[in-house]
């Protein structure tokens, strides 16, 4: 991987920072956040501005350019990748390390007195704007909104914004109609005396209307905003996309059943002026809900007295707790996904000795096998298919220049998943096709112990996920080891593979209590830079547990694995497992054999079946 | 325990809330916080305003009185006690339960439109003022500062504010002179470009000047403020208290060695006007540090442009990391404390069968035995000496009307500690002097497993205490049990038994990363209302650990118990322990026998020695 050469781009950007065509006064720094106007994690090519300016293409990172410096902040998953993708005009700021300055502190340390820092108000979240603005003000600087995006100004061949056709989610999948969801939303609004709600997150809008799109790779969403009042629904979306009769009928655009369920559509770009109009007509006590992660530009349209920013919208919370239909769909999707992976691993075993399988061809094979499954839509994120040292790059994506060949000597880590019409999957397995070293087995076993500790944990109703994070690390910590990423994230149902508001992480923000019906990943790991990476990931469903006692009638929860793919026993040092852990592995493999075996049988996949039977032998 | 009758008091308070002698316009609600002007947890009798108005005398709780309602918020430690001490004019608001409204939400739900809520600005912390004020404003109400305290206005026999003589900490104890500490503070100020620092927490002031007082029972502190500039030190304290020549000399009041180490004293009450004077002379960019937990009254003296509120002051952080001299002192204090407790438990075993020992007499005996130890100053908090059902009242304090007799049939829980000139102790042991039931043993063993899981945990440098909290609960959770308090708090060195900024709790505020040299408690528990309480508490020192590997050279930490008092083996169901846990218990008891045995020998305490030997037999 060779770094992007950015000398000329930085020169142009710095010129734009002084150009009165864009700004009244020159700015001394320009912030380039990671997201789009919806604060999406995965973004469309036209929104990859941070990648354009610095070369780093991971899913999280913020670039800041001053007259003399250029720095980029990202987290532990991306330290290696970022250092390889950026040239030496850039300083990598490793978030989470004690010595790393925050963006605010760094700006304060490098800026001349009374500096002005600019940012595009559409791609910075309101809460980030607030914090940054306050910190800069306290040091005598100011943060200003630059309406013209300065990256776009210097980006000659910037792609256009996608506008794919929307499709309805087939009626059996969501469990609730969009009308049901609208009614539930309005009852939450009434409960809190809220007159209007502004939906800005793309997955929330897709979920609310039971629509899907393909504007952003891997995420079945479409560019839109929605404003919901007690008797009004406004959907801001390129109207051409709703041209399909089934979609028009689904939304009852031509024949609304009730006035309050009549959807008015308007162009995507008109959300700003329409929200202004809504706000102009507000009564003195009326309140508008908007996520505190919505864009600064849209948030500031709502006068402060009427604005009620919330960390999680009612849609985000409702979407996280899956109903019985969605759970059933997620289970089906995971069975199909496991079939494809069993087939893949059986195939790899046969092919690797020939020396012809690479990271890229293995990932392609996985995609091909998944695409043979019913209702496959696409991948849910770029496959992390990594051999040996590449495995230590936590969010690695194989490229022709980094592509390694799978062999009998190095660990292979595959973190991949798919979108099916009935659900979304995300699974990581780490395998050795030859003889793993004692050290590889030892660290794999610690990771497995952590995975089991979370998966088998029983905890009181109302527990937040961050309180479970240390269970995943305990065995690693005891040996002086650790991993620099969270343990799990929420997973959508035929929606984004990463979603809030729950998760399992040492970071305590973005963390609502776990509830039965929520779905998260359980994915501890261990990474040895330059050598190998290990991660064991299942998607798990939060379910009620029935322990011996029931303290204060609070009830208990635990997890049920939805992912049913064998964990390679060859990598386990069974001496390091307790009897309880061995029992967990054997019971898990029994379930894999039973459930996936039945589907392999049905699909007549003999080789995969043999592989499954062998890989699910009980361990002693 | 019979509740305090508050009808008449509430009538008087409500009258005061409408009395123009105190306020320009009537207020519709009055908030009575728990603390004093220094936001102390333990307070002097003259500051016990919340207890005066509602009867509840626990260490944490806020009362709010409106025209029609009276409500009091406290946490899980105090639910039972508060419900017993308050009459039915009061509603107990159980913090931490999902259904309990916050103070803000409750006020909004009960107040008529456009209400005014009053509070004494000296006893509400600036950050609490800010949150409360914002929440009330968002609902159309306002928070106002009432300069005359309305409780004082109706409190006829209110005690006077104590003003005891200050004493110097003997030079061998603190390890650092106050001049060293002042220099370190100023270098932190210089580093962050801060001109002035306002010290408001009593333990921080005592620590900074190496002085102690006895204004507040159990806490060796004195009422004072300090303002420190780069060349100025102002100590606001009743000057009579510094009259002792040794103290004058210690502070170099008459012969300062250097100008910048010259202390100017001023009356306690003059801090307000003196801080005004300091602020009036500030240059345009000068900044003043003050804790965001300092009183609203004092905080607001500093103009917003100059105010730099901090969650933890540099004194708080420096005080938390004990130096070698302090650690040595803490170890000595804990050895003496253990001697007293071994003696106590040997005595209890002999006396209980006679039926003459009560909760109060046992606590008195413990105090008497502690007072025989060298450099004993007093208790570090009111002893929680509780039998059977009283043990379930987490912060119980025996009173004549609740006093139970120790017997062979009920569990006895003693949570107690002392101040010695060389250190502060805090230890809980739970014992059965007859035959515990299988259920008592089972739950005790889960608590013990939690205690060990924290005490033996190995974790990376920089880990925050809240990440260890779940280790203490894991065994309880697995059986559907839990406890409604944090697992540990910071402990001062001959200072407050509760101190920040570190701790071990599911609550994530007030939580700085653990560092070698910090001292915290490890005290999981289990409480069965109406039956018994179990808690096992050691004070533990954070020390470097040396596990097998050292990931990214980060280093690891673990805990070393300072408390060395046997844990009653009779209460343990050893079948529920792992071999590792059994080894931990046996090694801990070996240390108790070795270290405390030697001191018992030296002090010639034969009966206690026999008890220690018997109680530290290895378990199988």
XYZ file of C-alpha atoms in Angstrom, chain B residues 178 182 209 232-235 242 250-253 256 258-265:
21
model
C 3.507 21.926 51.731
C 2.660 24.292 46.235
C -0.907 22.659 53.775
C 0.504 34.599 46.181
C -0.995 32.189 48.686
C -4.142 33.227 50.529
C -5.535 30.981 53.234
C -3.523 28.976 63.702
C 5.047 25.203 60.019
C 3.294 27.696 57.747
C 6.210 30.165 58.100
C 3.628 32.838 58.889
C 8.484 33.225 55.147
C 10.582 33.188 49.961
C 8.073 35.771 48.798
C 6.158 33.299 46.667
C 5.854 30.946 49.624
C 4.538 33.591 51.964
C 1.040 32.748 53.186
C -1.418 35.578 53.787
C -4.242 34.573 56.080
